C-alpha positions as MATLAB code, in Angstrom:
seq = 'MKLNATKLLLASSIAMVLSGCNSSSDDKPENNTLSMQLRLMETTDIHTNVMPYNYFVSAQENETNLPEWGLARTSLVIQDTRKEVANSMLFDNGDLIQGSPMGDYMAALGVDHLKEEKHPVYKAMNHLEYDAANLGNHEFNYGLDYLNESLKGSNFPYVSANVWKADDSLEKVSNDAEECEVRITEDFYDKAEHMYDPYVILDREFTAEDGKSYTVKVGVIGFTPPQIMGWDASHLVCNVVVSDIKKTAEHYVPIMKAEGADVIVAIPHTGLNDNNDEFAENAALHLGYVDDVDAIMFGHDHREFPNSTNEYGEIEGVDPAAGTINGIPAVMPGFWGAKLGVIDLKLKSTDGGETWVADHTESTTELRSLFEGQSDAVVEDLVVDEHNGTVDYMAETIAEIDVNMNSFFPQVVPDLSIQVVNEAQLHQLLKWQQEGEFEDASDNALFLSVSAPFKSGRNGPADYTNIQEGELTNASIADIYVFDNNTPAVLKMTGADMKRWIEWVNSNAYNSLPLAEGETFLVETFPGYNFDAFFGGFNAEGEGRLRYTINVEKESKFTNINGSNYVETENEQLVELTFDGEEIADDAEIYVITNNYRASNKDMPGVDKAEIVKEEAAFVNRDLVQFYLADRLAEQDGDTKLVFPNAKVFELIAPNTNSVEFASATLEEASRCASNEITGLSTNNELGDKAGTSGFTLYQFNFDYSGEFNCQAK';
ca = [
      48.507  -17.957   51.227;
      47.330  -16.703   47.836;
      45.736  -18.349   45.421;
      46.327  -17.018   41.637;
      43.454  -16.089   38.944;
      43.777  -19.460   37.429;
      43.303  -21.490   40.372;
      40.426  -19.291   41.679;
      38.472  -19.752   38.375;
      38.959  -23.583   38.358;
      37.820  -23.768   41.979;
      34.673  -21.587   41.024;
      33.927  -23.811   38.178;
      34.381  -27.154   39.945;
      31.944  -25.591   42.570;
      29.274  -24.809   39.835;
      29.438  -28.368   38.254;
      28.942  -29.911   41.861;
      25.879  -27.744   42.481;
      24.628  -28.185   39.368;
      24.478  -32.097   39.823;
      22.230  -31.544   43.111;
      19.799  -29.256   41.429;
      16.969  -29.852   39.143;
      16.763  -28.707   35.219;
      13.951  -26.157   36.510;
      16.537  -24.535   39.110;
      18.994  -23.316   36.358;
      21.340  -20.587   37.130;
      20.164  -17.189   36.461;
      22.769  -16.518   34.026;
      21.748  -19.168   31.916;
      18.584  -17.246   30.958;
      18.903  -14.700   28.194;
      17.041  -12.502   25.979;
      17.296  -10.547   22.971;
      15.146   -8.423   20.596;
      15.420   -8.944   16.729;
      14.047   -6.648   14.381;
      12.883   -8.415   11.104;
      12.336   -5.574    7.994;
      10.516   -6.559    5.085;
       9.712   -5.115    1.555;
       7.163   -6.611   -1.088;
       5.658   -6.113   -4.250;
       8.434   -3.261   -5.207;
       7.748   -4.187   -8.835;
      11.165   -2.534  -10.205;
       9.840    0.967   -8.623;
      13.269    1.710   -7.650;
      13.101    5.278   -8.235;
      10.534    7.793   -6.916;
       9.369    8.553  -10.456;
       6.281    8.347  -12.257;
       7.053    7.385  -15.844;
       3.442    8.162  -16.954;
       3.394   12.083  -16.333;
       5.779   14.745  -17.325;
       9.480   15.246  -16.156;
       8.226   18.491  -14.721;
       5.301   16.886  -12.820;
       8.014   14.552  -11.446;
       9.905   17.410  -10.194;
       6.821   19.314   -8.087;
       5.502   16.035   -6.946;
       7.605   13.340   -5.364;
       5.722   10.051   -5.460;
       4.734    8.153   -2.496;
       6.825    4.979   -3.349;
       9.963    3.801   -4.530;
      13.031    1.569   -3.329;
      15.138    4.828   -3.076;
      12.934    6.352   -0.582;
      12.409    3.329    1.325;
      15.891    3.009    1.635;
      16.067    5.865    4.139;
      13.475    4.346    6.522;
      15.428    1.078    6.099;
      18.437    2.890    7.193;
      16.831    4.565   10.229;
      14.869    1.445   11.551;
      18.093   -0.622   11.412;
      19.945    1.966   13.474;
      17.543    2.086   16.312;
      18.377   -1.564   17.321;
      21.328   -3.911   17.618;
      20.142   -6.684   15.747;
      18.090   -6.694   12.233;
      17.616   -8.608    9.172;
      15.821   -7.424    6.024;
      14.029   -9.350    3.486;
      11.896   -9.162    0.209;
       8.965  -11.013   -0.352;
       9.053  -11.013   -4.321;
       7.148   -9.494   -7.156;
      10.331   -7.405   -7.684;
      11.662   -7.669  -11.587;
       8.576   -6.704  -13.239;
       5.506   -4.318  -13.029;
       7.201   -1.002  -13.858;
       8.233    0.795  -16.869;
      11.903    0.328  -15.631;
      11.091   -3.410  -15.584;
       9.881   -3.400  -19.294;
      12.458   -1.290  -20.289;
      15.010   -3.917  -18.886;
      12.836   -6.747  -20.239;
      13.565   -5.137  -23.502;
      17.143   -5.408  -23.155;
      17.067   -8.964  -22.548;
      19.055  -11.748  -21.247;
      22.431  -10.647  -22.885;
      22.594   -7.461  -21.530;
      21.725   -9.132  -17.784;
      25.428  -11.276  -18.516;
      26.846   -7.876  -18.631;
      25.250   -5.499  -16.459;
      23.363   -6.188  -13.310;
      19.673   -5.698  -12.722;
      18.904   -2.073  -11.274;
      16.871   -3.684   -8.396;
      19.746   -5.887   -7.254;
      22.327   -2.504   -7.693;
      19.966   -1.049   -4.948;
      19.375   -4.224   -2.887;
      22.914   -5.128   -2.397;
      23.584   -1.344   -1.213;
      20.974   -2.058    1.351;
      22.405   -5.423    2.066;
      19.436   -7.851    2.035;
      19.817  -10.878    4.275;
      17.438  -13.109    1.765;
      14.566  -12.937   -0.498;
      11.670  -14.733   -1.897;
      10.235  -15.279   -5.511;
       6.897  -13.872   -6.458;
       4.673  -14.785   -9.271;
       5.629  -11.995  -11.500;
       9.157  -12.915  -11.319;
       8.274  -15.670  -13.618;
       6.645  -13.544  -16.355;
       9.901  -12.941  -18.398;
      10.946  -16.691  -18.606;
      13.296  -18.945  -16.587;
      16.263  -17.900  -18.546;
      15.702  -14.052  -17.766;
      14.672  -14.835  -14.017;
      18.122  -17.101  -13.379;
      20.540  -14.381  -15.285;
      18.964  -11.739  -13.024;
      19.427  -13.715   -9.874;
      23.003  -13.545  -10.476;
      23.391  -10.412   -9.766;
      21.827  -10.792   -5.933;
      24.509  -11.004   -3.280;
      21.970  -12.461   -1.180;
      20.027  -16.068   -1.071;
      16.813  -16.704   -2.539;
      14.140  -19.075   -1.294;
      11.169  -20.852   -2.920;
      10.128  -24.169   -1.466;
       7.051  -25.097   -3.691;
       8.816  -24.814   -7.161;
      10.515  -27.583   -8.354;
      11.959  -28.709  -11.501;
       9.656  -31.005  -13.937;
      10.834  -34.727  -14.057;
       9.704  -37.781  -16.000;
      10.185  -39.694  -13.279;
       7.784  -38.247  -10.818;
       4.570  -39.995  -10.556;
       1.955  -39.024  -12.888;
      -1.374  -37.746  -12.219;
      -2.959  -40.696  -14.539;
      -1.979  -42.541  -17.757;
      -4.040  -40.116  -19.729;
      -2.960  -37.005  -18.167;
      -0.399  -34.754  -20.186;
       3.082  -35.858  -19.778;
       4.035  -32.990  -17.535;
       1.210  -33.656  -14.750;
       2.714  -34.667  -11.668;
       1.056  -36.264   -8.535;
       2.197  -34.389   -5.530;
       2.441  -36.980   -2.343;
       4.667  -37.179    0.480;
       6.853  -39.134   -1.867;
       6.974  -36.492   -3.907;
       8.950  -34.146   -1.777;
      11.348  -36.924   -1.076;
      12.150  -37.659   -4.839;
      11.413  -34.300   -6.643;
      14.246  -31.654   -7.309;
      14.050  -28.065   -6.125;
      14.350  -25.433   -8.957;
      15.663  -23.175   -6.181;
      16.798  -23.574   -2.558;
      13.771  -24.147   -0.371;
      15.058  -22.558    2.517;
      18.367  -21.123    4.175;
      19.566  -21.493    7.497;
      21.686  -18.207    8.221;
      23.941  -18.035   11.286;
      23.791  -14.714   12.532;
      25.714  -12.890   15.720;
      23.362  -11.037   17.653;
      23.852   -8.919   20.781;
      21.727  -10.026   23.955;
      20.431   -7.758   26.404;
      23.378   -8.770   28.906;
      25.713   -7.140   26.127;
      27.284  -10.128   24.895;
      27.207  -11.596   21.228;
      25.583  -14.958   20.713;
      25.052  -17.342   17.601;
      21.372  -17.212   16.683;
      20.276  -19.501   13.760;
      17.900  -18.035   11.489;
      15.561  -20.238    9.181;
      14.089  -18.319    6.221;
      11.459  -20.184    3.582;
       9.587  -18.848    0.906;
       6.583  -19.790   -1.325;
       5.107  -18.304   -4.585;
       1.288  -18.731   -5.606;
       0.872  -22.136   -7.426;
      -1.459  -20.299   -9.851;
       2.009  -19.530  -11.774;
       1.626  -22.682  -13.725;
      -1.726  -21.114  -15.270;
      -0.250  -17.533  -15.248;
       2.919  -18.336  -16.946;
       2.193  -21.745  -18.389;
       4.258  -20.901  -21.575;
       7.350  -20.518  -19.637;
       6.721  -22.926  -17.036;
       4.534  -25.909  -18.032;
       6.906  -28.965  -18.508;
       9.582  -26.934  -16.653;
       8.299  -26.554  -13.309;
       6.155  -28.281  -10.751;
       4.475  -26.448   -8.080;
       3.434  -27.506   -4.899;
       0.878  -26.489   -2.407;
       1.913  -23.544    0.221;
       0.782  -25.355    3.548;
       1.628  -28.828    2.921;
       5.178  -27.963    1.615;
       5.756  -25.461    4.734;
       4.499  -28.530    6.821;
       7.133  -31.014    5.339;
      10.087  -28.323    5.636;
       9.528  -26.567    8.852;
      10.175  -29.631   10.849;
      13.242  -30.268    8.784;
      14.426  -26.648    9.528;
      14.212  -27.359   12.991;
      15.945  -30.546   13.095;
      18.851  -28.758   11.331;
      19.131  -26.509   14.149;
      16.970  -23.219   13.336;
      16.191  -21.501   16.521;
      13.906  -19.005   14.596;
      12.000  -19.932   11.657;
      10.678  -16.753    9.493;
       8.278  -17.317    6.447;
       8.277  -14.818    3.512;
       5.737  -16.392    1.516;
       4.303  -14.230   -1.590;
       0.700  -15.104   -0.796;
      -2.125  -12.986    0.399;
      -4.677  -13.366    3.212;
      -8.110  -14.643    3.190;
     -10.336  -17.147    4.833;
      -9.987  -20.357    2.768;
      -9.408  -24.036    3.389;
      -8.427  -24.532   -0.538;
      -5.432  -26.683   -1.449;
      -3.233  -25.140   -3.723;
      -4.646  -21.912   -2.259;
      -3.410  -18.697   -4.215;
      -3.740  -16.873   -0.814;
      -2.302  -18.933    1.861;
      -1.050  -16.680    4.464;
      -3.444  -17.813    7.171;
      -2.544  -21.584    6.634;
       1.067  -20.674    7.589;
      -0.111  -19.397   10.953;
      -1.058  -22.822   11.937;
       1.991  -24.598   11.095;
       4.237  -25.294   14.138;
       7.193  -23.683   14.641;
       6.474  -20.699   12.079;
       7.766  -17.612   14.315;
       7.047  -14.800   11.910;
       5.331  -14.204    8.286;
       6.384  -11.426    6.163;
       3.707  -11.847    3.447;
       2.607  -10.031    0.428;
       0.800  -10.300   -3.134;
      -2.106   -8.625   -2.071;
      -0.730   -5.030   -2.599;
      -2.500   -4.315    1.075;
      -1.386   -3.308    4.708;
      -1.332   -5.577    7.598;
      -1.315   -4.748   10.367;
      -3.977   -1.847   10.148;
      -6.575    0.393   11.874;
      -9.104   -0.239    9.625;
      -9.802   -3.883   10.831;
      -9.305   -5.323    7.283;
      -8.917   -8.976    7.440;
     -10.778   -8.646   11.004;
     -13.399  -10.959   10.230;
     -10.863  -13.958    9.634;
     -11.143  -16.191   12.664;
      -7.792  -16.155   14.292;
      -6.492  -12.650   12.620;
      -6.165   -9.635   14.454;
      -5.215   -6.912   12.270;
      -4.907   -4.041   15.167;
      -2.184   -6.081   16.490;
      -0.694   -7.749   13.520;
      -0.962  -11.357   14.187;
      -2.330  -14.643   12.552;
      -3.042  -17.404   15.153;
      -0.804  -15.256   17.619;
       1.973  -15.380   15.031;
       3.219  -11.906   14.382;
       2.947  -10.603   10.751;
       3.157   -7.991    8.320;
       2.294   -6.917    4.845;
       3.573   -3.542    3.952;
       1.700   -2.623    0.812;
       3.599   -2.314   -2.432;
       6.372   -0.495   -4.429;
       8.052    0.406   -1.246;
       5.582    2.855    0.162;
       5.681    1.254    3.370;
       8.276   -0.815    5.608;
       7.188   -4.065    7.452;
       8.732   -4.312   10.850;
       8.729   -7.040   13.276;
      10.460   -6.985   16.408;
      10.698  -10.718   17.721;
      11.442  -11.229   21.266;
      14.101  -14.377   21.312;
      14.805  -16.117   24.986;
      17.494  -18.709   25.896;
      17.452  -21.008   29.021;
      20.671  -22.499   27.883;
      23.169  -19.686   27.941;
      22.811  -18.723   24.321;
      23.211  -22.156   22.872;
      19.842  -22.078   21.325;
      16.924  -19.489   21.154;
      13.059  -19.615   21.121;
      10.802  -16.718   19.936;
       8.358  -15.507   22.610;
       5.321  -14.188   20.168;
       3.464  -12.877   23.095;
       5.931  -10.208   23.609;
       6.981   -9.728   19.799;
       5.266   -6.611   18.230;
       4.582   -5.512   14.503;
       4.105   -2.252   12.589;
       4.336   -0.776    9.132;
       6.652    2.476    8.836;
       5.984    5.146    6.344;
       8.186    7.117    3.991;
      10.148   10.315    5.121;
       8.351   13.329    3.874;
       9.859   14.594    0.683;
      13.126   12.386    1.035;
      15.121   10.113   -1.289;
      18.473    8.194   -0.950;
      20.513   10.106   -3.606;
      22.855    7.038   -3.437;
      20.387    4.677   -4.727;
      19.352    6.954   -7.379;
      22.725    7.212   -8.354;
      22.929    3.479   -8.812;
      20.113    3.163  -11.173;
      20.320    6.196  -13.003;
      21.590    4.657  -16.235;
      18.469    2.427  -16.494;
      16.237    5.357  -15.167;
      17.278    7.440  -18.239;
      16.810    4.770  -20.611;
      13.606    4.129  -19.311;
      12.461    7.886  -19.551;
      13.560    7.932  -23.146;
      11.732    4.624  -24.088;
       8.688    5.635  -22.513;
       8.567    8.901  -24.492;
       8.470    7.738  -27.988;
       5.129    8.474  -29.598;
       3.298    6.291  -31.253;
       0.113    8.158  -32.526;
      -2.192   11.096  -32.035;
      -5.453   10.340  -30.434;
      -8.939   12.466  -30.617;
      -9.853   11.767  -27.172;
      -8.154   11.261  -23.472;
      -8.261    7.852  -22.263;
      -8.517    6.726  -18.749;
      -9.920    3.904  -16.325;
     -11.640    6.330  -13.653;
     -15.292    4.974  -14.189;
     -15.043    1.617  -15.977;
     -17.928    0.052  -13.421;
     -20.466    2.502  -14.348;
     -19.795    3.734  -17.787;
     -18.208    1.773  -21.183;
     -14.295    2.562  -20.765;
     -12.220    3.381  -23.505;
      -9.462    2.157  -21.931;
     -10.724   -1.459  -21.572;
     -11.732   -0.983  -25.346;
      -8.894   -0.273  -27.058;
      -7.460   -3.463  -25.505;
     -10.748   -5.430  -26.721;
     -10.066   -3.562  -30.122;
      -6.573   -4.833  -30.436;
      -7.495   -8.554  -29.239;
     -10.290   -8.960  -31.515;
      -8.226   -7.452  -34.454;
      -5.873  -10.268  -33.936;
      -8.684  -12.911  -33.406;
     -10.578  -11.983  -36.650;
      -6.864  -12.010  -38.205;
      -6.185  -15.648  -36.964;
      -9.631  -16.605  -38.255;
      -8.655  -15.202  -41.552;
      -5.563  -17.420  -41.814;
      -7.513  -20.546  -41.705;
      -7.767  -20.727  -37.505;
     -10.849  -22.274  -35.942;
     -12.177  -24.275  -39.056;
     -14.798  -26.203  -37.280;
     -16.326  -22.619  -36.282;
     -20.035  -22.442  -37.549;
     -21.193  -19.827  -39.957;
     -23.216  -18.202  -36.949;
     -20.155  -18.397  -34.699;
     -19.712  -14.904  -32.778;
     -16.136  -13.750  -32.487;
     -15.681  -11.751  -29.429;
     -12.982  -10.228  -27.139;
     -12.989   -9.677  -23.544;
     -10.758   -7.228  -21.079;
     -10.593   -5.367  -17.924;
      -9.392   -1.925  -16.433;
      -5.981   -2.983  -15.071;
      -5.237    0.187  -13.320;
      -8.519    1.121  -11.359;
      -7.231    2.079   -7.930;
      -5.752   -1.052   -6.374;
      -2.594    1.136   -5.603;
      -3.969    4.303   -4.225;
      -6.421    7.133   -5.566;
      -4.060    7.995   -8.203;
      -3.463    4.853   -9.740;
      -5.491    5.090  -12.957;
      -4.860    5.024  -16.443;
      -4.871    8.381  -17.444;
      -3.771    9.398  -21.197;
      -4.562   13.421  -21.562;
      -1.728   14.748  -23.745;
      -4.088   13.695  -27.055;
      -1.111   11.340  -28.005;
      -0.120    7.591  -27.380;
       3.505    6.665  -26.354;
       5.252    3.570  -25.278;
       4.165    4.933  -21.567;
       0.825    5.033  -22.960;
       0.667    1.272  -23.905;
       2.174    0.334  -20.376;
      -0.279    2.733  -18.769;
      -3.384    1.146  -20.585;
      -2.197   -2.632  -20.384;
       0.137   -3.131  -16.659;
       0.483   -6.645  -16.810;
       3.139   -7.174  -19.882;
       3.117  -11.128  -19.017;
      -0.220  -11.834  -20.149;
      -0.151  -13.692  -23.127;
      -3.453  -14.411  -25.598;
      -5.842  -17.371  -25.286;
      -9.153  -18.182  -27.298;
     -11.982  -19.852  -25.293;
     -15.051  -21.348  -26.990;
     -17.914  -21.464  -25.226;
     -21.906  -20.774  -25.198;
     -24.154  -18.275  -24.835;
     -25.116  -19.534  -21.626;
     -21.727  -19.637  -20.524;
     -20.892  -15.760  -21.355;
     -24.379  -15.162  -19.628;
     -22.952  -16.944  -16.513;
     -19.533  -14.786  -16.661;
     -21.135  -11.483  -17.085;
     -23.350  -12.364  -14.061;
     -20.540  -13.749  -12.048;
     -18.833  -10.204  -12.896;
     -22.140   -8.310  -11.703;
     -22.443  -10.395   -8.646;
     -18.724   -9.640   -7.755;
     -18.636   -5.825   -8.529;
     -21.950   -4.351   -7.457;
     -24.172   -4.474   -4.174;
     -27.744   -4.948   -5.252;
     -29.837   -1.818   -4.661;
     -31.421   -0.613   -2.436;
     -28.229   -0.837   -0.220;
     -28.047   -1.955    3.037;
     -26.793    0.238    5.763;
     -23.035    0.541    5.386;
     -22.804   -1.149    2.098;
     -21.167    0.714   -1.083;
     -22.904    0.665   -4.792;
     -19.418   -0.880   -5.914;
     -17.826   -3.832   -3.797;
     -14.422   -2.186   -3.223;
     -12.553   -5.230   -2.385;
     -13.410   -6.631   -5.798;
     -10.168   -6.001   -8.068;
     -10.463   -3.841  -11.235;
      -8.721   -6.292  -12.998;
     -11.430   -8.694  -12.569;
     -14.026   -6.556  -13.945;
     -14.340   -8.185  -17.332;
     -16.190   -6.272  -20.176;
     -17.008   -7.952  -23.389;
     -16.552   -6.087  -27.124;
     -17.793   -7.423  -30.480;
     -16.727   -4.800  -32.742;
     -18.428   -2.092  -34.856;
     -21.166   -2.186  -37.472;
     -21.251   -0.414  -40.743;
     -22.986    2.587  -38.925;
     -19.984    3.078  -36.529;
     -22.085    1.571  -33.669;
     -20.872   -1.113  -31.197;
     -22.322   -5.009  -32.356;
     -22.415   -6.179  -28.935;
     -24.736   -4.746  -26.184;
     -25.827   -5.836  -22.890;
     -28.123   -4.298  -19.946;
     -27.704   -5.300  -16.357;
     -30.289   -4.283  -13.609;
     -28.477   -3.848  -10.631;
     -31.861   -3.553   -8.371;
     -32.195   -7.240   -8.958;
     -30.780   -9.649   -6.788;
     -27.078  -11.086   -7.726;
     -26.959  -14.433   -9.370;
     -23.917  -15.471   -7.257;
     -24.012  -15.159   -3.394;
     -21.672  -16.131   -0.519;
     -18.523  -15.982   -2.530;
     -15.412  -16.787   -0.954;
     -12.754  -17.456   -3.571;
     -13.881  -20.034   -5.749;
     -16.481  -21.096   -3.451;
     -19.965  -19.624   -3.991;
     -23.857  -20.336   -3.871;
     -25.544  -20.211   -7.770;
     -28.807  -19.037   -7.655;
     -31.877  -18.595  -10.192;
     -31.373  -14.769  -10.391;
     -30.245  -12.754  -13.147;
     -29.218   -9.012  -13.447;
     -28.646   -9.389  -17.021;
     -31.543   -8.424  -18.808;
     -30.433   -8.017  -22.283;
     -27.635   -9.479  -24.427;
     -27.504   -8.893  -28.129;
     -25.292   -8.910  -31.361;
     -26.590   -6.782  -34.083;
     -29.716   -6.225  -32.160;
     -30.656  -10.174  -31.964;
     -30.631  -11.829  -28.407;
     -27.610  -14.402  -27.995;
     -29.063  -17.949  -27.852;
     -28.104  -19.704  -24.583;
     -26.655  -22.480  -27.479;
     -24.840  -19.804  -29.318;
     -21.272  -20.683  -30.349;
     -18.685  -17.977  -29.195;
     -14.991  -17.642  -29.706;
     -13.507  -15.389  -26.956;
      -9.883  -13.904  -27.085;
      -8.736  -13.010  -23.539;
      -5.445  -13.324  -21.850;
      -3.770  -16.749  -20.293;
      -4.278  -15.339  -16.837;
      -8.372  -15.492  -17.100;
      -8.338  -18.384  -19.526;
      -6.946  -20.632  -16.824;
      -9.093  -19.742  -14.182;
     -11.248  -22.823  -14.767;
     -13.006  -22.348  -11.024;
     -14.673  -19.132  -12.568;
     -18.350  -19.404  -13.599;
     -18.221  -18.755  -17.531;
     -14.579  -20.113  -17.961;
     -15.494  -23.378  -15.887;
     -17.124  -25.114  -19.099;
     -15.567  -23.187  -21.753;
     -12.566  -25.097  -23.768;
      -9.050  -23.386  -24.525;
      -8.836  -23.702  -28.156;
      -5.818  -21.503  -28.947;
      -2.994  -20.133  -26.606;
      -0.477  -18.285  -28.187;
       3.133  -17.619  -26.332;
       4.824  -16.053  -29.038;
       3.955  -12.706  -28.018;
       1.935  -10.826  -24.944;
      -1.356   -9.114  -25.068;
       0.491   -5.864  -24.926;
       2.043   -6.672  -28.126;
      -1.610   -7.031  -29.649;
      -2.340   -3.452  -28.704;
       0.964   -2.273  -30.771;
       0.317   -4.657  -33.444;
      -3.380   -3.114  -33.759;
      -2.171    0.585  -33.712;
       0.513   -0.090  -36.209;
      -1.948   -1.777  -38.631;
      -4.431    1.114  -38.149;
      -1.556    3.508  -38.904;
      -0.450    1.701  -41.876;
      -3.975    1.913  -43.418;
      -4.329    5.619  -42.772;
      -1.297    6.057  -45.427;
      -0.067    8.873  -43.082;
      -2.215   10.469  -41.074;
      -0.920    9.948  -37.691;
      -4.212   10.859  -35.755;
      -6.349    7.876  -34.412;
     -10.228    8.367  -33.652;
     -11.339    6.141  -30.650;
     -15.435    6.273  -30.861;
     -16.933    4.845  -27.824;
     -18.872    1.207  -28.333;
     -21.021    1.907  -25.567;
     -21.174   -2.192  -24.933;
     -22.939   -1.924  -21.676;
     -26.037   -0.160  -19.615;
     -26.905   -0.406  -15.727;
     -30.526    0.461  -15.144;
     -32.077    1.078  -11.638;
     -35.731    1.899  -12.003;
     -36.095    3.055   -8.709;
     -32.956    4.436   -7.808;
     -31.994    8.138   -8.566;
     -27.997    7.886   -8.211;
     -25.503    6.075   -6.360;
     -22.389    7.101   -5.051;
     -18.643    5.598   -5.192;
     -15.096    6.382   -4.880;
     -12.458    6.612   -7.385;
      -9.487    8.650   -8.764;
      -8.367   11.647   -6.906;
      -7.147   13.068   -9.838;
      -7.707   16.530  -11.509;
      -8.372   15.004  -14.979;
     -11.132   12.447  -13.425;
     -12.959   15.461  -11.783;
     -12.826   17.311  -15.074;
     -14.204   14.425  -16.798;
     -16.969   13.666  -14.333;
     -18.022   17.272  -14.171;
     -17.876   18.371  -17.740;
     -17.307   15.586  -20.070;
     -19.082   12.310  -19.241;
     -22.751   11.980  -19.130;
     -24.333   10.656  -15.778;
     -21.328   11.550  -13.877;
     -20.801   14.585  -11.116;
     -18.577   15.052   -8.062;
     -18.162   17.646   -5.288;
     -14.694   16.558   -4.903;
     -15.261   15.066   -1.403;
     -12.869   12.811   -0.313;
     -13.640    9.081    1.059;
     -12.329    5.701    1.670;
     -12.302    2.619   -0.752;
     -11.558   -0.537    0.789;
      -9.985    0.818    3.911;
      -7.656    3.291    1.861;
      -8.185    7.035    2.274;
      -7.975    9.772   -0.244;
     -10.134    8.686   -2.918;
     -12.663   11.021   -4.364;
     -16.298   10.537   -4.159;
     -18.659   10.305   -7.338;
     -22.133   10.621   -8.312;
     -23.705    8.678  -11.085;
     -27.431    9.072  -12.109;
     -27.573    5.978  -14.572;
     -28.004    8.320  -17.587;
     -26.594    6.941  -20.691;
     -27.858    9.337  -23.011;
     -24.705   11.347  -23.830;
     -21.063   11.057  -24.340;
     -18.869    8.700  -22.410;
     -15.462    9.901  -23.988;
     -13.615   12.508  -22.207;
     -12.441   14.945  -24.839;
      -8.818   16.024  -24.939;
      -8.069   19.558  -23.497;
];
């Protein structure tokens, strides 16, 4: 007798069921065990660098030197990496809509423009079919209206688990606290309303190694640094509440698992360091210890992970070579689209593909570089209008100048790119004083400014302010003051506070001489944008009124520095601090104008005891530079050339040291300035590393402050 196919299949099924009734759960049939490879790709810190184009140099130079960045270049790597595998997903970590001249140009066009036209970053990213993205801190720089209108151009979901709507019904910190300060307890997570989706669970059809398709539920959760509440206070205070990254993850990851997420991918815009701080800015390490997180795709540091330099290798539980944090695969692909982060996650199922788990031990991580000399013409065409508008906007001339401005050597010689910002800030501070602000100031109060070199190699050996055409343009202002989100703030402090501030900078910036084996003179991991330099204006003779001297052979005042933790000693490297030739007393009354980023850093010595007496959200610090230049040009009655003498504010001394070596810009102009223009500096143009990144030029400084510190125009 013949059995038809249907009867045969039914008989087989009954036999399988009966067999299963008499077997243990550990003795499952072989075909119930499945595995697949899931490739996760990440971009981070694009900062609106869609085009591979350097808006700070000429069109001719761009034609001959294709920059090593730009999403149009990353696009080709993404497409190639995607083609290699059956299953892949693409994420962006944040810091996307701000940070380049194109970002500036789009912000200048405003919210109304975005109602008619997608932001160029989303034109490119929609084309690349991103799966999800996270909000970085710089997403908030232009305000919530601009951000929310921008996000409407995205064809993929956004997540941000620790950003919430401010609500008067939430428990306040205390009865005396400001109306908007909220106590974040476990009840908070149940009562508060999110500003954006905290997470998404994406159903994806992926192909397993048996060649069949299965549904995998991929949970994606994102976070932003809690410090946005200080950095963008003018936009966020009373509108937004931000919670701790780790605690928020511990609350939501179990919920995601309960809702069926097979795999959980964290895409936090947060860096990596060794800290146990609540509300930590850099909390990637913390996330590695949250149960059920399967992959960490992080950013914010503008660094690379995994790496072969052992950067981050001193942190317990971190393996930079393997690219793991507590055994969890993790990547951070630098900045501006110069690298693509890739995690190949091994997924396994023991129930025939109903559910999946990640096997971290069989997962791998890597960073992929750009293809030499190649860029995606399709992406470039998508943003060509915004690109051309940016080029025209940046080329507009403001004034002629008598010197070049650069940020090549700010830690060893007084730097004009910092000074211009300080001049502009002090100009505004004195205007406010004349208009009746600071009425309680004593007759002897000092009015000062403080700023830092915002481009000083963080993003590679060419990432320096470099204005060398004898003129200032809109591009020049962006080159001098990169962070166009900073708003002005005025701190009231004492002379003792100011001295601690300077000592804090010294302790972070310099290793005391003589150097120990393996040490560099400049602490290369200390960001240039934190190297604060003070300024007090000029006297009638054209000399700087504020002067200070630092002995780098003395021991640092602050030691064992780890974020906001440190040991404060009796040591002092600051040996002289004068204003108009007189020593500044510890009890001196001082008003200092800076930016809101620095003024809000209440854990920093010098700022910790200061009082914020004015915050001005009506404009940004970059505007102060524009206002200052306009006022100076108006005073000159048609003369468009501006003169910038160097105030020579600070001096390093090392009585028993001939010279020191340090790494800085690999640029022709930097070599010229060091060899022929600026006293004390020299170079043989040998290359070396800086903070684990190769390609920087090595320079020597011999502590000679007797000559010129401005680099003259060619």
